[in-house]
DNA sequence: CCAAAAGTGTTGGTAGTACACCCATGA
DNA sequence: TCATGGGTGTACTACCAACACTTTTGG
């Protein structure tokens, strides 16, 4: 190739996790290199030669956070020449969801630390990572309403109230328990198990449900998508 | 920067146009350089140093097609190391719509020719441009149903049947004229003008409507989006 | 027995769908 | 006057939103 391009390609991910105690949380790493050494930032890094974008983000997530990713999709590409002070860096960003049991993390190569932050407790972030987070949140809110993506943030088996709390907290509005259940159950995507919730403090324990992926793919095939 | 990255960044655009005669069409250019010299391809090219992604795609579209773009949004980024035989090229792709009067084009720098192709008449395309087109079509179909994006493909003033044909042909299903009109009019986004269609062959001329952007932004502000 | 959370049905309003005839124009 | 496409209303159905009391458990 006879062109002289001084542009680098990076990948970054917005990884969301959820628990009813903490609400929606984002996984951040503390940068151990300049620029912005010590700042919190989205996990990510430069793509290696010969590596696909997806491979790159999986590798970086593994190196930096060792968190088990449950859902991943591309989010948006950011390319303002000024977004990184070192050089022009185009960042292809990803949107990821993890299950509650992934709230255990360990820090590695590129980061001195990786840590979950509740959404309403986010510090200043490095580079334009705040903008990226904003776009990711918008995507999450949007998708939650027309694809059954919420299940990817919950355990394989969960009480119904957990799903309702997730929706209510991410969408930032109260939901009517009865109507919400009717809407969800209408699609036949949830199987009721014979188990109930254990030790949740006080109150009646809820029955546990599981997401039926097979029925989901059937519905998707027929082009019928779900809507809250 | 102390990393050695041999990855290039390009931008490509899927530009859609529509006329009731031709249906949905895509703007392609004939490549005048290797690889794949002479093949049809999406307009696009390499990002220049210090240039943003958006600037790059506008520049390329101007250089290669001189078509007036009416709507532009980022689509997806493609980065498989094998997608370009010369080198690893990450392509950030865009999705664009033009009005019918832009069906006049002129070829320039990078292309010997730029030309509109009806969707059902697309040849083999260079690189992975078929995949890109696929993604763009999916995005168009999706957006058409929950954002009033169809107007961006029509003249400022258009007869109602034009809008209906657009929807019907892009979504690939028949629509009931009366119900479709009710649904659209419900949002109050269309103003009826006092003009009627001219010389459209035979039959009664239709009244012309125009899209009311002001009301659209009001609705959007209130978070109410439109649904077909 | 008290507090806390889970479970459950009915009703009224609204929006969606199905459907057919008349009107204005050009040839 | 005929062919072509534009314009319009109603009735039925299905979905949505609003709403409150009972049940199960732990303390």
Coordinates of C-alpha atoms (C1' of nucleotides) in Angstrom, one line a residue:
Chain A
X1 CA 0.0 0.0 0.0
X2 CA 1.4 3.3 -1.0
X3 CA -0.5 5.5 1.4
X4 CA 0.9 7.1 4.6
X5 CA -1.6 6.9 7.3
X6 CA -0.8 7.6 10.9
X7 CA -4.0 6.4 12.4
X8 CA -4.3 3.7 15.0
X9 CA -7.1 1.3 15.6
X10 CA -8.2 0.4 19.1
X11 CA -11.2 -1.4 20.7
X12 CA -12.9 -0.5 23.9
X13 CA -15.9 -2.0 25.7
X14 CA -18.7 -0.8 27.9
X15 CA -19.4 -3.8 30.1
X16 CA -22.6 -3.7 32.1
X17 CA -23.5 -5.8 35.1
X18 CA -26.5 -5.7 37.3
X19 CA -27.5 -6.7 40.8
X20 CA -30.6 -5.5 42.6
X21 CA -28.4 -4.2 45.4
X22 CA -26.0 -2.1 43.3
X23 CA -28.3 -1.5 40.3
X24 CA -26.7 -1.2 36.9
X25 CA -22.9 -1.1 37.0
X26 CA -20.0 -0.6 34.6
X27 CA -16.7 -2.3 34.6
X28 CA -13.8 0.2 34.6
X29 CA -10.0 -0.2 34.8
X30 CA -7.5 2.1 36.4
X31 CA -4.9 3.1 33.7
X32 CA -1.4 2.1 34.5
X33 CA 0.2 4.0 31.6
X34 CA 0.3 7.6 30.4
X35 CA -1.6 9.4 29.3
X36 CA -4.1 9.7 32.1
X37 CA -2.2 7.2 34.3
X38 CA -4.3 6.5 37.3
X39 CA -7.6 7.6 35.7
X40 CA -10.5 5.2 35.4
X41 CA -11.2 4.1 31.8
X42 CA -13.2 1.6 29.8
X43 CA -11.3 -1.6 29.2
X44 CA -9.7 -1.9 25.8
X45 CA -6.5 -1.4 23.8
X46 CA -4.9 -1.5 20.4
X47 CA -5.8 -4.1 17.8
X48 CA -2.9 -6.4 16.9
X49 CA -1.8 -7.0 13.3
X50 CA -3.8 -9.8 11.8
X51 CA -6.4 -9.8 14.6
X52 CA -10.1 -9.2 14.0
X53 CA -11.9 -6.5 16.0
X54 CA -13.9 -9.1 17.9
X55 CA -10.9 -11.1 18.8
X56 CA -9.1 -7.9 19.9
X57 CA -11.9 -6.9 22.3
X58 CA -12.2 -10.4 23.7
X59 CA -8.4 -10.5 24.3
X60 CA -8.3 -7.2 26.0
X61 CA -11.3 -8.0 28.2
X62 CA -9.6 -11.2 29.2
X63 CA -6.2 -9.6 29.9
X64 CA -7.6 -6.6 31.7
X65 CA -10.6 -7.9 33.6
X66 CA -10.8 -11.7 33.3
X67 CA -14.6 -11.3 33.5
X68 CA -16.7 -13.8 31.7
X69 CA -18.7 -12.0 29.0
X70 CA -22.2 -13.2 28.3
X71 CA -23.3 -11.0 25.5
X72 CA -21.3 -8.8 23.1
X73 CA -22.2 -6.6 20.2
X74 CA -20.5 -3.7 18.4
X75 CA -21.6 -0.3 19.6
X76 CA -20.1 2.6 17.6
X77 CA -16.8 3.8 16.2
X78 CA -15.2 7.0 17.6
X79 CA -12.7 8.7 15.4
X80 CA -12.2 12.4 16.3
X81 CA -8.6 13.2 15.7
X82 CA -8.4 14.9 19.0
X83 CA -9.8 12.1 21.2
X84 CA -6.4 10.8 22.2
X85 CA -3.6 13.2 22.8
X86 CA -0.8 10.8 21.7
X87 CA -2.1 10.3 18.1
X88 CA -5.2 9.8 16.0
X89 CA -6.8 6.7 17.4
X90 CA -10.1 5.3 16.0
X91 CA -11.8 3.3 18.6
X92 CA -14.3 0.6 17.7
X93 CA -16.4 0.2 20.8
X94 CA -18.4 -2.7 22.0
X95 CA -21.3 -3.2 24.3
X96 CA -21.2 -6.2 26.7
X97 CA -23.3 -7.8 29.4
X98 CA -22.2 -10.1 32.1
X99 CA -24.2 -12.2 34.6
X100 CA -24.2 -11.4 38.3
X101 CA -21.7 -14.2 39.2
X102 CA -19.1 -12.3 37.1
X103 CA -19.0 -9.6 39.7
X104 CA -15.7 -11.2 40.7
X105 CA -12.8 -9.8 38.8
X106 CA -9.1 -9.8 38.8
X107 CA -6.7 -7.2 37.4
X108 CA -3.9 -8.0 35.1
X109 CA -1.5 -6.8 32.4
X110 CA -2.7 -3.4 31.4
X111 CA -4.6 -2.3 34.4
X112 CA -3.5 -2.0 38.0
X113 CA -7.1 -2.6 39.0
X114 CA -10.5 -3.4 37.5
X115 CA -13.6 -2.5 39.4
X116 CA -17.3 -2.2 39.1
X117 CA -19.0 1.2 39.5
X118 CA -22.6 1.8 40.0
X119 CA -23.9 4.0 37.2
X120 CA -24.7 7.0 39.5
X121 CA -21.2 6.8 41.0
X122 CA -19.1 7.2 37.9
X123 CA -16.0 9.3 38.2
X124 CA -14.3 11.3 35.5
X125 CA -13.2 9.0 32.8
X126 CA -10.2 9.1 30.5
X127 CA -10.4 10.3 26.9
X128 CA -13.9 10.5 25.5
X129 CA -15.0 7.5 27.4
X130 CA -17.9 9.4 29.0
X131 CA -19.4 9.9 25.5
X132 CA -19.0 6.2 24.8
X133 CA -20.7 5.3 28.0
X134 CA -23.6 7.6 27.1
X135 CA -24.1 5.9 23.8
X136 CA -23.9 2.5 25.4
X137 CA -26.6 3.4 27.9
X138 CA -28.8 4.6 25.2
X139 CA -28.3 1.4 23.3
X140 CA -29.1 -0.7 26.5
X141 CA -32.3 1.3 27.2
X142 CA -33.4 0.9 23.6
X143 CA -32.6 -2.7 23.2
X144 CA -34.2 -3.6 26.5
X145 CA -37.5 -2.6 25.0
X146 CA -37.6 -4.6 21.9
X147 CA -35.2 -7.5 22.4
X148 CA -35.1 -9.9 25.4
X149 CA -31.6 -8.8 26.3
X150 CA -32.3 -8.2 30.0
X151 CA -32.0 -11.9 30.7
X152 CA -28.3 -11.7 29.8
X153 CA -27.8 -9.6 32.9
X154 CA -29.4 -12.1 35.3
X155 CA -28.5 -15.5 36.6
X156 CA -29.8 -18.5 34.6
X157 CA -32.6 -18.8 37.2
X158 CA -34.0 -15.7 38.7
X159 CA -37.1 -14.6 40.6
X160 CA -39.5 -12.5 38.5
X161 CA -39.0 -9.5 40.8
X162 CA -35.4 -9.4 39.7
X163 CA -36.3 -9.0 36.1
X164 CA -38.8 -6.3 37.0
X165 CA -36.3 -4.4 39.1
X166 CA -33.8 -4.6 36.3
X167 CA -36.2 -3.1 33.8
X168 CA -37.5 -0.5 36.2
X169 CA -34.1 0.7 37.2
X170 CA -32.6 0.7 33.8
X171 CA -35.6 2.4 32.2
X172 CA -35.9 4.7 35.2
X173 CA -39.6 4.4 35.7
X174 CA -41.9 2.3 37.9
X175 CA -43.6 -0.7 36.3
X176 CA -46.9 -2.3 37.3
X177 CA -46.0 -5.8 38.5
X178 CA -49.1 -7.5 37.1
X179 CA -49.0 -5.8 33.7
X180 CA -45.3 -6.3 33.3
X181 CA -45.6 -10.0 34.1
X182 CA -48.5 -10.4 31.6
X183 CA -46.4 -8.7 28.9
X184 CA -43.4 -10.8 29.4
X185 CA -45.3 -14.1 29.8
X186 CA -47.2 -13.5 26.6
X187 CA -44.2 -14.4 24.6
X188 CA -43.7 -17.7 26.2
X189 CA -40.0 -17.1 26.6
X190 CA -39.9 -17.8 30.3
X191 CA -40.1 -21.3 31.9
X192 CA -41.2 -21.5 35.5
X193 CA -38.9 -23.9 37.4
X194 CA -40.0 -25.8 40.5
X195 CA -37.5 -23.9 42.7
X196 CA -38.0 -20.9 44.8
X197 CA -35.7 -18.1 45.9
X198 CA -33.6 -18.8 49.1
X199 CA -32.7 -16.4 52.0
X200 CA -33.7 -13.1 50.6
X201 CA -34.2 -11.4 53.9
X202 CA -37.9 -11.2 54.6
X203 CA -41.0 -11.7 52.7
X204 CA -42.4 -14.5 50.6
X205 CA -39.8 -16.2 48.4
X206 CA -40.4 -15.9 44.7
X207 CA -40.5 -18.7 42.2
X208 CA -37.5 -19.0 39.9
X209 CA -37.8 -18.6 36.2
X210 CA -35.4 -19.4 33.3
X211 CA -35.1 -18.0 29.9
X212 CA -36.0 -20.3 27.1
X213 CA -33.5 -19.7 24.3
X214 CA -35.0 -22.2 21.9
X215 CA -38.4 -20.5 21.9
X216 CA -36.6 -17.2 21.5
X217 CA -34.9 -18.4 18.3
X218 CA -38.2 -19.7 17.0
X219 CA -39.8 -16.3 17.5
X220 CA -36.9 -14.5 16.0
X221 CA -37.0 -16.8 12.9
X222 CA -40.7 -15.8 12.4
X223 CA -39.7 -12.2 12.8
X224 CA -41.7 -11.7 15.9
X225 CA -39.8 -9.6 18.3
X226 CA -40.7 -8.7 21.8
X227 CA -41.7 -5.3 23.0
X228 CA -42.1 -3.9 26.5
Chain B
X1 CA 3.4 5.9 20.2
X2 CA 5.6 2.9 20.5
X3 CA 3.4 0.3 18.9
X4 CA 3.8 -1.0 15.4
X5 CA 0.4 -1.4 13.9
X6 CA -0.1 -2.1 10.2
X7 CA -3.8 -1.5 10.0
X8 CA -5.5 1.1 7.8
X9 CA -8.7 2.9 8.4
X10 CA -11.2 3.5 5.6
X11 CA -14.7 4.7 5.4
X12 CA -17.4 3.4 3.0
X13 CA -21.0 4.4 2.5
X14 CA -24.2 2.7 1.5
X15 CA -26.2 5.4 -0.2
X16 CA -29.8 4.7 -0.8
X17 CA -32.1 6.5 -3.2
X18 CA -35.7 5.8 -4.1
X19 CA -38.1 6.5 -6.9
X20 CA -41.4 4.7 -7.5
X21 CA -40.2 3.8 -11.0
X22 CA -36.9 2.2 -10.0
X23 CA -37.7 1.3 -6.4
X24 CA -34.9 1.3 -3.8
X25 CA -31.5 1.9 -5.4
X26 CA -27.9 2.0 -4.2
X27 CA -25.2 4.2 -5.4
X28 CA -22.1 2.3 -6.6
X29 CA -18.8 3.3 -8.2
X30 CA -16.7 1.4 -10.7
X31 CA -13.2 0.9 -9.2
X32 CA -10.4 2.4 -11.3
X33 CA -7.6 0.9 -9.3
X34 CA -6.4 -2.6 -8.3
X35 CA -7.5 -4.6 -6.5
X36 CA -10.7 -5.5 -8.3
X37 CA -10.2 -2.8 -10.9
X38 CA -13.4 -2.5 -12.9
X39 CA -15.6 -4.0 -10.2
X40 CA -18.5 -2.2 -8.7
X41 CA -18.1 -1.1 -5.1
X42 CA -19.5 1.1 -2.4
X43 CA -18.1 4.7 -2.5
X44 CA -15.4 5.2 0.1
X45 CA -11.7 5.4 0.7
X46 CA -9.0 5.9 3.3
X47 CA -9.2 8.4 6.1
X48 CA -6.6 11.1 5.9
X49 CA -4.4 12.0 8.8
X50 CA -6.1 14.5 11.1
X51 CA -9.5 14.0 9.5
X52 CA -12.5 12.8 11.4
X53 CA -14.5 9.8 10.1
X54 CA -17.5 11.9 9.2
X55 CA -15.3 14.4 7.3
X56 CA -13.7 11.5 5.5
X57 CA -16.9 10.0 4.3
X58 CA -18.3 13.4 3.2
X59 CA -15.1 14.1 1.3
X60 CA -15.1 10.7 -0.4
X61 CA -18.8 10.9 -1.4
X62 CA -18.2 14.4 -2.8
X63 CA -15.1 13.3 -4.7
X64 CA -16.5 10.1 -6.1
X65 CA -20.1 10.8 -6.6
X66 CA -20.9 14.5 -6.1
X67 CA -24.3 13.5 -4.9
X68 CA -26.1 15.7 -2.3
X69 CA -26.5 13.6 0.9
X70 CA -29.7 14.3 2.8
X71 CA -29.2 12.0 5.8
X72 CA -26.1 10.2 7.1
X73 CA -25.4 8.0 10.1
X74 CA -22.7 5.6 11.1
X75 CA -23.6 2.0 10.3
X76 CA -21.0 -0.6 11.5
X77 CA -17.3 -1.2 11.4
X78 CA -15.8 -4.1 9.5
X79 CA -12.4 -5.4 10.5
X80 CA -11.7 -8.9 9.4
X81 CA -8.0 -9.1 8.5
X82 CA -8.8 -10.8 5.3
X83 CA -11.4 -8.4 3.9
X84 CA -8.9 -6.5 1.8
X85 CA -6.2 -8.5 0.0
X86 CA -3.6 -5.7 0.1
X87 CA -3.5 -5.1 3.9
X88 CA -5.6 -5.2 7.0
X89 CA -8.2 -2.4 6.5
X90 CA -10.8 -1.5 9.1
X91 CA -13.7 0.1 7.3
X92 CA -16.1 2.3 9.2
X93 CA -19.3 2.3 7.2
X94 CA -22.0 4.8 6.8
X95 CA -25.6 4.7 5.9
X96 CA -26.9 7.6 3.7
X97 CA -30.1 8.7 2.1
X98 CA -30.6 11.1 -0.8
X99 CA -33.6 12.7 -2.3
X100 CA -34.9 11.8 -5.8
X101 CA -33.4 15.0 -7.4
X102 CA -29.9 13.6 -6.5
X103 CA -30.3 10.9 -9.0
X104 CA -28.1 13.0 -11.2
X105 CA -24.4 12.1 -10.6
X106 CA -21.0 12.8 -11.9
X107 CA -17.9 10.6 -11.6
X108 CA -14.6 12.0 -10.5
X109 CA -11.2 11.2 -8.9
X110 CA -11.4 7.6 -7.6
X111 CA -14.1 6.2 -9.8
X112 CA -14.4 6.0 -13.6
X113 CA -18.1 5.9 -13.1
X114 CA -20.7 6.2 -10.4
X115 CA -24.1 4.8 -11.0
X116 CA -27.4 3.9 -9.4
X117 CA -28.5 0.2 -9.2
X118 CA -31.9 -1.0 -8.3
X119 CA -31.6 -3.3 -5.4
X120 CA -32.7 -6.4 -7.2
X121 CA -30.2 -5.7 -9.9
X122 CA -27.0 -5.6 -7.9
X123 CA -23.9 -7.2 -9.4
X124 CA -21.1 -8.8 -7.6
X125 CA -19.4 -6.2 -5.4
X126 CA -15.8 -5.8 -4.4
X127 CA -14.4 -6.9 -1.1
X128 CA -17.1 -7.6 1.6
X129 CA -19.3 -4.9 0.3
X130 CA -22.2 -7.3 -0.1
X131 CA -22.2 -7.9 3.6
X132 CA -22.1 -4.2 4.2
X133 CA -25.1 -3.7 1.9
X134 CA -26.9 -6.4 3.8
X135 CA -26.4 -4.7 7.1
X136 CA -27.5 -1.4 5.6
X137 CA -30.7 -2.8 4.3
X138 CA -31.5 -4.3 7.6
X139 CA -30.9 -1.0 9.3
X140 CA -33.1 0.8 6.7
X141 CA -36.0 -1.7 7.2
X142 CA -35.6 -1.4 11.0
X143 CA -35.5 2.4 11.1
X144 CA -38.3 2.9 8.7
X145 CA -40.6 1.3 11.3
X146 CA -39.8 3.4 14.3
X147 CA -38.3 6.6 13.0
X148 CA -39.8 8.9 10.3
X149 CA -36.7 8.4 8.1
X150 CA -38.6 7.6 4.9
X151 CA -39.2 11.3 4.3
X152 CA -35.5 11.7 3.7
X153 CA -35.8 9.6 0.5
X154 CA -38.6 11.7 -0.9
X155 CA -38.9 15.2 -2.4
X156 CA -39.8 18.0 0.0
X157 CA -43.3 17.7 -1.3
X158 CA -44.7 14.4 -2.3
X159 CA -48.1 12.7 -2.9
X160 CA -49.1 10.3 -0.2
X161 CA -49.0 7.3 -2.5
X162 CA -45.3 7.9 -2.9
X163 CA -44.7 7.4 0.8
X164 CA -46.9 4.4 0.8
X165 CA -45.1 2.8 -2.1
X166 CA -41.8 3.5 -0.5
X167 CA -42.8 1.7 2.7
X168 CA -44.5 -1.1 0.9
X169 CA -41.5 -1.7 -1.4
X170 CA -38.8 -1.4 1.2
X171 CA -40.7 -3.5 3.8
X172 CA -41.7 -5.9 1.1
X173 CA -45.3 -6.3 2.0
X174 CA -48.6 -4.7 0.9
X175 CA -50.1 -2.0 3.1
X176 CA -53.7 -1.0 3.4
X177 CA -53.9 2.6 2.1
X178 CA -56.5 3.8 4.6
X179 CA -54.8 2.3 7.6
X180 CA -51.4 3.4 6.6
X181 CA -52.6 7.0 6.2
X182 CA -54.3 6.9 9.6
X183 CA -51.2 5.7 11.3
X184 CA -49.0 8.3 9.7
X185 CA -51.4 11.2 10.1
X186 CA -51.9 10.4 13.8
X187 CA -48.4 11.8 14.6
X188 CA -49.2 15.1 12.9
X189 CA -45.9 15.1 11.2
X190 CA -47.3 15.8 7.7
X191 CA -48.7 19.1 6.5
X192 CA -51.0 19.0 3.5
X193 CA -50.1 21.6 1.0
X194 CA -52.5 23.2 -1.4
X195 CA -50.8 21.7 -4.4
X196 CA -51.5 18.6 -6.3
X197 CA -49.4 16.2 -8.3
X198 CA -48.7 17.1 -12.0
X199 CA -48.6 14.9 -15.1
X200 CA -48.3 11.4 -13.5
X201 CA -49.8 9.6 -16.5
X202 CA -53.3 8.8 -15.8
X203 CA -55.6 8.8 -12.8
X204 CA -56.6 11.4 -10.3
X205 CA -53.7 13.6 -9.2
X206 CA -52.8 13.3 -5.5
X207 CA -52.5 16.1 -3.0
X208 CA -48.9 17.0 -2.0
X209 CA -47.7 16.7 1.6
X210 CA -44.6 18.0 3.3
X211 CA -42.8 16.7 6.4
X212 CA -43.0 19.0 9.4
X213 CA -39.5 18.9 11.0
X214 CA -40.5 21.2 13.8
X215 CA -43.2 18.9 15.1
X216 CA -40.8 16.0 14.7
X217 CA -38.3 17.5 17.0
X218 CA -41.0 18.4 19.5
X219 CA -42.1 14.7 19.5
X220 CA -38.6 13.5 19.8
X221 CA -38.0 15.8 22.7
X222 CA -40.9 14.3 24.5
X223 CA -39.5 10.8 23.7
X224 CA -42.4 9.9 21.6
X225 CA -41.3 8.1 18.6
X226 CA -43.2 6.9 15.7
X227 CA -44.1 3.4 14.8
X228 CA -45.6 1.8 11.7
Chain C
dC1 C1' -48.7 -11.4 64.9
dC2 C1' -46.3 -8.2 62.3
dA3 C1' -43.5 -6.7 58.4
dA4 C1' -42.1 -7.5 53.8
dA5 C1' -42.4 -9.1 49.4
dA6 C1' -44.9 -12.3 46.0
dG7 C1' -48.9 -13.6 43.6
dT8 C1' -53.1 -12.9 41.2
dG9 C1' -58.1 -10.8 37.6
dT10 C1' -61.2 -7.5 35.9
dT11 C1' -62.7 -3.6 33.5
dG12 C1' -62.8 0.4 30.4
dG13 C1' -60.5 2.7 26.9
dT14 C1' -57.7 2.9 22.8
dA15 C1' -55.5 1.5 18.8
dG16 C1' -55.2 -1.9 15.1
dT17 C1' -57.2 -4.4 11.4
dA18 C1' -60.2 -5.7 7.8
dC19 C1' -62.9 -4.2 4.3
dA20 C1' -65.5 -1.4 -0.6
dC21 C1' -67.2 2.3 -2.9
dC22 C1' -66.9 6.9 -5.1
dC23 C1' -64.0 10.7 -7.3
dA24 C1' -60.9 13.3 -10.5
dT25 C1' -58.2 13.2 -14.3
dG26 C1' -56.2 12.0 -19.1
dA27 C1' -56.6 9.4 -23.2
Chain D
dT1 C1' -66.7 6.7 -21.5
dC2 C1' -63.2 4.1 -19.9
dA3 C1' -59.0 3.1 -17.4
dT4 C1' -56.2 4.5 -13.8
dG5 C1' -55.0 5.8 -9.4
dG6 C1' -56.7 8.9 -5.3
dG7 C1' -59.6 9.6 -1.5
dT8 C1' -62.4 8.3 2.4
dG9 C1' -65.4 5.6 7.2
dT10 C1' -67.1 1.9 10.0
dA11 C1' -67.3 -2.1 12.9
dC12 C1' -64.9 -5.6 15.3
dT13 C1' -61.1 -7.2 17.9
dA14 C1' -57.1 -7.3 20.6
dC15 C1' -54.1 -5.1 23.5
dC16 C1' -52.9 -1.9 27.2
dA17 C1' -53.4 0.6 31.5
dA18 C1' -55.3 1.2 35.8
dC19 C1' -56.2 -0.7 40.0
dA20 C1' -56.1 -3.8 45.6
dC21 C1' -56.4 -7.6 48.2
dT22 C1' -54.6 -12.2 49.6
dT23 C1' -50.6 -15.4 50.6
dT24 C1' -46.2 -16.9 52.2
dT25 C1' -42.3 -16.4 54.7
dG26 C1' -38.9 -14.7 58.6
dG27 C1' -38.4 -12.3 62.8

